PDB file of C-alpha atoms in Angstrom:
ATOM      1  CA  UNK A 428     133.230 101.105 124.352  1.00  0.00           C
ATOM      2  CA  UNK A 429     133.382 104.950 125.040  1.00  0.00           C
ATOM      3  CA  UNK A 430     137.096 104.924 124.374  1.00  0.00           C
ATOM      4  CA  UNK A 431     136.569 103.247 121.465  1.00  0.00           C
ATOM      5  CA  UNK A 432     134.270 105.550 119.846  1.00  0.00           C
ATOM      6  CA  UNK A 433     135.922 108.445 121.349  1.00  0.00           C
ATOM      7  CA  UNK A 434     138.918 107.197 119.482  1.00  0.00           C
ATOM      8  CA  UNK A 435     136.820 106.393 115.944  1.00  0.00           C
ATOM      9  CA  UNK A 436     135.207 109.390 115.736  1.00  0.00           C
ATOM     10  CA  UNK A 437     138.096 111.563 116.169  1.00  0.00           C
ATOM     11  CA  UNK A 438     139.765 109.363 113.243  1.00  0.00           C
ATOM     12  CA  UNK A 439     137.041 109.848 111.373  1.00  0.00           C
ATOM     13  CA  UNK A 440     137.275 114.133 111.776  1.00  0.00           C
ATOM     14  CA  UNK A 441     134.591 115.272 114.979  1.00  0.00           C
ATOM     15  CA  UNK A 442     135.975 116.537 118.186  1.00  0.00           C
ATOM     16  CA  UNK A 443     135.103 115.204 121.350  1.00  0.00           C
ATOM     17  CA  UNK A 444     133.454 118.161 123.143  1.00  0.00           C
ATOM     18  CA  UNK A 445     131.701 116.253 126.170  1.00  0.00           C
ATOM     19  CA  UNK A 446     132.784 112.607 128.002  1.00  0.00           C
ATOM     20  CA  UNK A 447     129.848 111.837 130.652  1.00  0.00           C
ATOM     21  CA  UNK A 448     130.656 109.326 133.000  1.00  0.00           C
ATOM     22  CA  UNK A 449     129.200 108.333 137.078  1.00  0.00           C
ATOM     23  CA  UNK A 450     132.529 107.704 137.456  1.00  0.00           C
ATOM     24  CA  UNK A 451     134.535 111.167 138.031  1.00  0.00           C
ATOM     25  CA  UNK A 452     137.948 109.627 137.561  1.00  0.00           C
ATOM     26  CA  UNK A 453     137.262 107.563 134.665  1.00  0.00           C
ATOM     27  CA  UNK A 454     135.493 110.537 133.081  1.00  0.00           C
ATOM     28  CA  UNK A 455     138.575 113.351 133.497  1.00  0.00           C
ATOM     29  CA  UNK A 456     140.387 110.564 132.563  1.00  0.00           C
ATOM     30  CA  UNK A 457     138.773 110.210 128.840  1.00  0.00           C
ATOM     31  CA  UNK A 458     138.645 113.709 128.365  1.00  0.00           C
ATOM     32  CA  UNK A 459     142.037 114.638 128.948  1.00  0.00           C
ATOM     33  CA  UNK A 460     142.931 112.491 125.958  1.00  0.00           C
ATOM     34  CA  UNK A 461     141.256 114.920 124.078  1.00  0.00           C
ATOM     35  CA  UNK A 462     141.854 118.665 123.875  1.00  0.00           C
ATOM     36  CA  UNK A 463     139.046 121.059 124.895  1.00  0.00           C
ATOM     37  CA  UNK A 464     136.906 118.126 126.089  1.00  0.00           C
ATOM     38  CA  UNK A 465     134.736 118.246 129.237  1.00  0.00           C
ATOM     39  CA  UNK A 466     133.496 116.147 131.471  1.00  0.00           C
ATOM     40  CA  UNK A 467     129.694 115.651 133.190  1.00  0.00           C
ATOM     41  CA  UNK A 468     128.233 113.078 134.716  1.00  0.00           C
ATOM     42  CA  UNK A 469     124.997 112.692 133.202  1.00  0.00           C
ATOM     43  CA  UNK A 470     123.781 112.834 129.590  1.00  0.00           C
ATOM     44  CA  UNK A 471     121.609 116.419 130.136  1.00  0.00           C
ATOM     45  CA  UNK A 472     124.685 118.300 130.164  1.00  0.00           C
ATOM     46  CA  UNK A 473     124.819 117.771 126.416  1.00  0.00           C
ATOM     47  CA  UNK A 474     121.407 119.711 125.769  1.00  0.00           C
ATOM     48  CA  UNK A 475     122.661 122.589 127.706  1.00  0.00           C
ATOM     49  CA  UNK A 476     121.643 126.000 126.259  1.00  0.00           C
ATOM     50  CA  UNK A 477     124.982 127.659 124.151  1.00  0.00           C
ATOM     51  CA  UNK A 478     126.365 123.638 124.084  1.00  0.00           C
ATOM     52  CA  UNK A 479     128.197 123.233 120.295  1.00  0.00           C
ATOM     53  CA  UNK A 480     127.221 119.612 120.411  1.00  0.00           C
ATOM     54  CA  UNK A 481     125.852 117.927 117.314  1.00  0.00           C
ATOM     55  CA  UNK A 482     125.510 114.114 118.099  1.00  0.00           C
ATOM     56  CA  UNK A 483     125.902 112.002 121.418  1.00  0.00           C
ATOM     57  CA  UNK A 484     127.538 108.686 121.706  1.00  0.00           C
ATOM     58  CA  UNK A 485     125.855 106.170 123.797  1.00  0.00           C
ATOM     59  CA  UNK A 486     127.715 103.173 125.195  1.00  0.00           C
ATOM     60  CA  UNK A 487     125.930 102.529 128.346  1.00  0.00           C
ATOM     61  CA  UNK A 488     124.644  99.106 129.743  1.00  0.00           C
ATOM     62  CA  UNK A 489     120.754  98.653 127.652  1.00  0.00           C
ATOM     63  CA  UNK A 490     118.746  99.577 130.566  1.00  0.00           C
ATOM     64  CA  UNK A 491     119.684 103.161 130.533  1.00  0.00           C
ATOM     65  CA  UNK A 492     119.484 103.581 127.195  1.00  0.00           C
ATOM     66  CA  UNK A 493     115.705 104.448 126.305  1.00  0.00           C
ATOM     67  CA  UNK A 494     116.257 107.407 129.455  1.00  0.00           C
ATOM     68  CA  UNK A 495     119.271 108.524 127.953  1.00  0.00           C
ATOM     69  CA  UNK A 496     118.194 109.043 124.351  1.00  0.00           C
ATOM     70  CA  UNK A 497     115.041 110.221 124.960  1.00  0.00           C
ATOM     71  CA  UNK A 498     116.947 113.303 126.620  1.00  0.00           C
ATOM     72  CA  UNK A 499     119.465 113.559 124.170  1.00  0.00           C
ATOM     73  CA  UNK A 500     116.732 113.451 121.302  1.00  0.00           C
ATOM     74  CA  UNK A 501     114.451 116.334 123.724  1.00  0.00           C
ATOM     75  CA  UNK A 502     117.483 118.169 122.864  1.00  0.00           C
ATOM     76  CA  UNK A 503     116.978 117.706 119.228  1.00  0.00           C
ATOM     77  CA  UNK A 504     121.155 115.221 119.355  1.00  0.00           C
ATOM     78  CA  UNK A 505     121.360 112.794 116.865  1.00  0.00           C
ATOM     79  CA  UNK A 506     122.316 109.544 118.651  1.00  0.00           C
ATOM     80  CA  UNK A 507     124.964 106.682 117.733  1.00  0.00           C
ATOM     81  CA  UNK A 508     123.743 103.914 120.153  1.00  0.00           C
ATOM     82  CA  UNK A 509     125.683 100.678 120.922  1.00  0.00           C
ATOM     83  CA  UNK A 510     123.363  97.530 120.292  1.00  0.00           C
ATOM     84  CA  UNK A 511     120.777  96.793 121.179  1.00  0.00           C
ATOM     85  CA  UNK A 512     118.915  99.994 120.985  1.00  0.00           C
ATOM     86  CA  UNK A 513     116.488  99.152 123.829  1.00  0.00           C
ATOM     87  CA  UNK A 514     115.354  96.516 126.359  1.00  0.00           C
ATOM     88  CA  UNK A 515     112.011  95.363 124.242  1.00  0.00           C
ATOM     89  CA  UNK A 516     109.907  96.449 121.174  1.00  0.00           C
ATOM     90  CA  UNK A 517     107.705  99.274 122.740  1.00  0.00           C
ATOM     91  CA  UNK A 518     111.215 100.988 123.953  1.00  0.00           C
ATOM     92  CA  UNK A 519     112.660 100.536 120.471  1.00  0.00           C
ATOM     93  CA  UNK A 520     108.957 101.561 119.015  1.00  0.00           C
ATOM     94  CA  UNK A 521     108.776 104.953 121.121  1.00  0.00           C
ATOM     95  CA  UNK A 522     111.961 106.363 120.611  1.00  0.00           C
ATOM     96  CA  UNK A 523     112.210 105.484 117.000  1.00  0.00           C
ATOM     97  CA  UNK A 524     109.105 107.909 117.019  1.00  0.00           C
ATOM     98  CA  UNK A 525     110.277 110.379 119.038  1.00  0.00           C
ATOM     99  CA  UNK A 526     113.877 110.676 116.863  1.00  0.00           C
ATOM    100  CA  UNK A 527     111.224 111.230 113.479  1.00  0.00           C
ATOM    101  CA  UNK A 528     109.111 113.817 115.271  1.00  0.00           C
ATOM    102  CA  UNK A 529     112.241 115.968 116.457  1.00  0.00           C
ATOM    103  CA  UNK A 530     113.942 114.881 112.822  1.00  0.00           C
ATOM    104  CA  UNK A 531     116.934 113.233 114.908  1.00  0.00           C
ATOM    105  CA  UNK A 532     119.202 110.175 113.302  1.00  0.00           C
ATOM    106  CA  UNK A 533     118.696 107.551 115.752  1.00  0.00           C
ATOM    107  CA  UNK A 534     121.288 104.699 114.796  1.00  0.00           C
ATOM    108  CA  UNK A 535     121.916 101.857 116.436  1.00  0.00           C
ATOM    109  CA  UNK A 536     125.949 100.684 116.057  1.00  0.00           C
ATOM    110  CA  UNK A 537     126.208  97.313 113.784  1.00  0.00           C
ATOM    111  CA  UNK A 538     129.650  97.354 112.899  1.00  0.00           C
ATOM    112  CA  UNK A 539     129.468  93.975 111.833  1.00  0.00           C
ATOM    113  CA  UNK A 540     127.231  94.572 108.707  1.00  0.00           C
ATOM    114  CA  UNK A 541     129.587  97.184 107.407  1.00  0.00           C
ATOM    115  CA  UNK A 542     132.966  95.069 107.693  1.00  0.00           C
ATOM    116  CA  UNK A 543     135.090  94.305 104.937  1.00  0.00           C
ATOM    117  CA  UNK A 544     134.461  90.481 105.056  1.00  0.00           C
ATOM    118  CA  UNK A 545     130.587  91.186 104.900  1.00  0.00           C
ATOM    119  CA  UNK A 546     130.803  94.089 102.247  1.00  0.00           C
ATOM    120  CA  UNK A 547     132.745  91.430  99.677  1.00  0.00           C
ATOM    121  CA  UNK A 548     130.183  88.957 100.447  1.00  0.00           C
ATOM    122  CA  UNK A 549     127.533  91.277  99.603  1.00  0.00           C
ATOM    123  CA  UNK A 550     128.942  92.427  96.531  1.00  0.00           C
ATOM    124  CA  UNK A 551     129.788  88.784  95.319  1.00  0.00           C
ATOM    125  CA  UNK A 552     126.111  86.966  96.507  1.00  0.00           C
ATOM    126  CA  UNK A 553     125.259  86.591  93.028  1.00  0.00           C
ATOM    127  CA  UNK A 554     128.155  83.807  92.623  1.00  0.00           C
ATOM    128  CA  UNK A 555     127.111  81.520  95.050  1.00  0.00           C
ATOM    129  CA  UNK A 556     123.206  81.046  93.322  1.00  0.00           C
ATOM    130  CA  UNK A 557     119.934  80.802  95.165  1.00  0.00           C
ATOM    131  CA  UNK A 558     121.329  81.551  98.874  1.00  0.00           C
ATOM    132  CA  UNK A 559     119.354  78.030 100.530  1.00  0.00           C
ATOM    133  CA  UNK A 560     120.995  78.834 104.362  1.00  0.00           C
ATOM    134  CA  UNK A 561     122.343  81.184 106.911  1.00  0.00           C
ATOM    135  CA  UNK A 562     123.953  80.055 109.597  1.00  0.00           C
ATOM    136  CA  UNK A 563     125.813  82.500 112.549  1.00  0.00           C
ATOM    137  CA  UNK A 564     128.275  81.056 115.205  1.00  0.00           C
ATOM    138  CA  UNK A 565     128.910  82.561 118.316  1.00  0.00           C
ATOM    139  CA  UNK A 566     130.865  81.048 121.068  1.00  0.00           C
ATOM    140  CA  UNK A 567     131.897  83.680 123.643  1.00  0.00           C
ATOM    141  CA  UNK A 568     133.766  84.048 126.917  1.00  0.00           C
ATOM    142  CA  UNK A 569     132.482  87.512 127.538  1.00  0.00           C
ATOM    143  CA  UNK A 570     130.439  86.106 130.636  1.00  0.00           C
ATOM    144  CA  UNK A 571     133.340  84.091 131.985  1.00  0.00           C
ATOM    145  CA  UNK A 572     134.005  87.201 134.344  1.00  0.00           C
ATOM    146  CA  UNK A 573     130.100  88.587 134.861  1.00  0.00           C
ATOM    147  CA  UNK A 574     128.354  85.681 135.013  1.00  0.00           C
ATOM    148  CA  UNK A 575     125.198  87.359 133.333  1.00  0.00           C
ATOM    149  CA  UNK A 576     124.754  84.697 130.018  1.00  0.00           C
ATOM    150  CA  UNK A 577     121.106  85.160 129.328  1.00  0.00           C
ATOM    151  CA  UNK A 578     122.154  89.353 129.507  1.00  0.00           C
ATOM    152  CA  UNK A 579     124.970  88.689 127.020  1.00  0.00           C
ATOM    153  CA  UNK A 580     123.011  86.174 124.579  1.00  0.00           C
ATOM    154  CA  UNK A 581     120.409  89.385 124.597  1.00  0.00           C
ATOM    155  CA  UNK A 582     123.279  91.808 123.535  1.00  0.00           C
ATOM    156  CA  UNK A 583     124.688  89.432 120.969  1.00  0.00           C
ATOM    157  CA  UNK A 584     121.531  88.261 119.078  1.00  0.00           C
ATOM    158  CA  UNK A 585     121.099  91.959 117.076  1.00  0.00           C
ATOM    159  CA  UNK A 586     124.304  91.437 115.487  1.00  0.00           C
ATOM    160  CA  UNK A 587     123.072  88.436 113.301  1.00  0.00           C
ATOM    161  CA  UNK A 588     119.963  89.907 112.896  1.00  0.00           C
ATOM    162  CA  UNK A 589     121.608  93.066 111.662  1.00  0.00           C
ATOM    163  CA  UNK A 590     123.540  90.869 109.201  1.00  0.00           C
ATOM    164  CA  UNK A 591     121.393  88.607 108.275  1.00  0.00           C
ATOM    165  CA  UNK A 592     118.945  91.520 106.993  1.00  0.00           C
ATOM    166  CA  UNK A 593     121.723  92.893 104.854  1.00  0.00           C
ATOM    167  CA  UNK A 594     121.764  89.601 103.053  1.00  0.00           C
ATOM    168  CA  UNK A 595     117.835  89.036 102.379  1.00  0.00           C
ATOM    169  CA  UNK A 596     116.074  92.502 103.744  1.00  0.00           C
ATOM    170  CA  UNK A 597     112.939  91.655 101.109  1.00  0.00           C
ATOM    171  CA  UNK A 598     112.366  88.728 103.286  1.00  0.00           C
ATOM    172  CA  UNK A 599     112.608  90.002 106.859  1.00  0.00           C
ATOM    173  CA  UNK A 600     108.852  90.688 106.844  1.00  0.00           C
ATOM    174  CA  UNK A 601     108.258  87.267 105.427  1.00  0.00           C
ATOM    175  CA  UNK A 602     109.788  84.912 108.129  1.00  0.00           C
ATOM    176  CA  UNK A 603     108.780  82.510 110.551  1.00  0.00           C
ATOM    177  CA  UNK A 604     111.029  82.553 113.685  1.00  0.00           C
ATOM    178  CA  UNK A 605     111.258  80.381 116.483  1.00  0.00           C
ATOM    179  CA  UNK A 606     113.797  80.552 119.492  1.00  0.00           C
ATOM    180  CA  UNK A 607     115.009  78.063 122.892  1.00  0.00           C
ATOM    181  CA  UNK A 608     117.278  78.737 125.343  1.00  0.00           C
ATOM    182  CA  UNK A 609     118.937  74.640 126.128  1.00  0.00           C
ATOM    183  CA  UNK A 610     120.477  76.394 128.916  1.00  0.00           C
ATOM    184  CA  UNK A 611     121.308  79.838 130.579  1.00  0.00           C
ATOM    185  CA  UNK A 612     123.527  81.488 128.002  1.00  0.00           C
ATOM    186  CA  UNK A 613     122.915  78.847 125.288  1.00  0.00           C
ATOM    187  CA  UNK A 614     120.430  80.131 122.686  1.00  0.00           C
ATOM    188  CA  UNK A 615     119.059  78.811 119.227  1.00  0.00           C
ATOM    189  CA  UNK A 616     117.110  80.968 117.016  1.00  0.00           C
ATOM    190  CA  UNK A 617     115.819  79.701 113.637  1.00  0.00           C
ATOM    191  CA  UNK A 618     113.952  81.500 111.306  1.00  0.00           C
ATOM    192  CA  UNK A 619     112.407  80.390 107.661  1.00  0.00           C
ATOM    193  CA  UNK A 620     110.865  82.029 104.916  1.00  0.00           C
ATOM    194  CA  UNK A 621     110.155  79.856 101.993  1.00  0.00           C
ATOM    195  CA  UNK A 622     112.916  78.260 100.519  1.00  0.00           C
ATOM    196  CA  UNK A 623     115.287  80.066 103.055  1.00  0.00           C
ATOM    197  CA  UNK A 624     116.472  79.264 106.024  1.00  0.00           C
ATOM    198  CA  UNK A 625     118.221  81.612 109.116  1.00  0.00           C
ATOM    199  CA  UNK A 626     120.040  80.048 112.119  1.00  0.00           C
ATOM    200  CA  UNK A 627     121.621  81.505 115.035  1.00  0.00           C
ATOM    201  CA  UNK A 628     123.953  79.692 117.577  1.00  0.00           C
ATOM    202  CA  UNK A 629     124.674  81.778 120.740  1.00  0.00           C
ATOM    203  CA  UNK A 630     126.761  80.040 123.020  1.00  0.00           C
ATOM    204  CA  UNK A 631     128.572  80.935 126.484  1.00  0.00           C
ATOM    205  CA  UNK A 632     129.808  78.199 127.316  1.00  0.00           C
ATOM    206  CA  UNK A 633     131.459  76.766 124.148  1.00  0.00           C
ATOM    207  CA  UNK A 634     134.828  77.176 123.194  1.00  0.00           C
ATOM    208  CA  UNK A 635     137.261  77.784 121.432  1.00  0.00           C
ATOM    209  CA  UNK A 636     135.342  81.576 121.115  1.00  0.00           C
ATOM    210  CA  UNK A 637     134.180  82.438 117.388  1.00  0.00           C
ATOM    211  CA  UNK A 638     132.019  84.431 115.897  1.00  0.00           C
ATOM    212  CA  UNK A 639     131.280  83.271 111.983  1.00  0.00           C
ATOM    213  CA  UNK A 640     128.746  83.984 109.474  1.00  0.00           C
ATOM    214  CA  UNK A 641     128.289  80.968 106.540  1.00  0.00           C
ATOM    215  CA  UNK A 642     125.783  81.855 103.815  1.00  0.00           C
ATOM    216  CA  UNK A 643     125.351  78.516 101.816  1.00  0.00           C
ATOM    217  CA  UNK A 644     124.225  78.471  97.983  1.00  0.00           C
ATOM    218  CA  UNK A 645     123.126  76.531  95.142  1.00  0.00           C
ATOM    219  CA  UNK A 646     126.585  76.491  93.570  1.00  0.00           C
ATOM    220  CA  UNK A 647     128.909  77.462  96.499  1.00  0.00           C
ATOM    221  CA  UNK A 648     129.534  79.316  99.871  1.00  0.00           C
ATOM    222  CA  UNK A 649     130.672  82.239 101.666  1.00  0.00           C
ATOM    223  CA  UNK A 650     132.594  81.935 105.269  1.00  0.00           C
ATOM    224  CA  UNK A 651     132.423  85.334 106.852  1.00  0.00           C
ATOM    225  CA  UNK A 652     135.087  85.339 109.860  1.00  0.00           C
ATOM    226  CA  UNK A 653     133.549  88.404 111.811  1.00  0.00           C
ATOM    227  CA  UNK A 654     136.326  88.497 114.663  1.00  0.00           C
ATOM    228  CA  UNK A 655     138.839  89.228 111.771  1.00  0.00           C
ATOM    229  CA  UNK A 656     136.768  90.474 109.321  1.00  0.00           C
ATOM    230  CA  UNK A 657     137.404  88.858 106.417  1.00  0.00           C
ATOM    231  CA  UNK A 658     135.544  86.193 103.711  1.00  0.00           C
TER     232      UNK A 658
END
């Protein structure tokens, strides 16, 4: 995920100034793709005194994540952190306050809700009526080779959520939610609010892999394919 941001934000018109890795190799490795970039291996080296660095990347496994942006955020970074932000809700909770009290961005990265598929869906809600159901599919071999499904089911579950409060964010506060695991790496999450229903299939064992979003109206429907990104 490092390269891939690495590669994004230099698309998008920021310089890579610092690549922190454990892993030496891997790290010179990174930076050498781009000019005048450095290489540390741990986060702290961005806060340095007479650094030029604005905002840190973060695409670490989630347990060091609440150490490492609590450092960068000491050093008054603004933070781009792959999902999910934290292990739990006091995590999330204490360094949501610490990025408002140093006045830090402190973003999570939901690509998902800003895809092309999702953004036409958003912009054509309207034609499908009352929205009754949403419904998100995930089948995923991404724990064929690690064997750590209830870890992966945790790091796939806020990309629905990130979604699905795109599509009805007055009603997050509202719902009702209730969630079973059938097996290791097999999750159901349903949540209700009124006359609206969520539901969230995380699987790691079914195939073929998919990953859809189907929002389901009085007078039609919208089938969001989120591995291609289109509606």
């Amino acid at each position: 995920m490092g390269r891939c941001h690495a590669r994004a934000l230099t698309q998008a018109g920021a310089k890579v100034a610092l690549v922190i890795d454990q892993d030496e190799v891997k790290g010179r490795a990174l930076a050498a793709r781009h000019r005048g970039a450095k290489w540390a291996s741990d986060i702290s080296a961005a806060g340095r005194k007479g650094s030029d660095i604005g905002a840190v990347h973060i695409c670490t496994p989630p347990a060091d994540h609440a150490r490492q942006v609590s450092i960068a955020l000491d050093a008054r970074l603004h933070c781009l952190v792959e999902k999910p932000l934290a292990l739990n809700a006091a995590e999330t909770s204490m360094l949501l306050d610490k990025a408002e009290a140093a006045g830090c961005i402190l973003c999570p990265s939901h690509q998902f809700a800003f895809q092309k598929g999702v953004v036409s869906a958003i912009a054509g809600i309207t034609r499908i009526g009352a929205l009754r159901q949403c419904l998100y599919v995930c089948c995923t071999a991404g724990a064929d080779l690690s064997g750590e499904r209830t870890a992966l089911v945790r790091d796939i579950l806020p990309h629905p959520l990130s979604l699905m409060r795109r599509f009805a964010p007055e009603r997050f506060p509202d719902f009702t939610w209730g969630a079973r695991m059938t097996s290791e790496g097999e999750a159901t999450i349903v949540a209700e609010s009124g006359t609206y229903a969520l539901t969230m299939l995380i699987s790691t064992h079914g195939r073929p892999t998919r990953n859809e979003l189907v929002l389901i109206g009085d007078r039609g429907s919208w089938h969001i394919d989120l591995f291609h990104g289109f509606a």
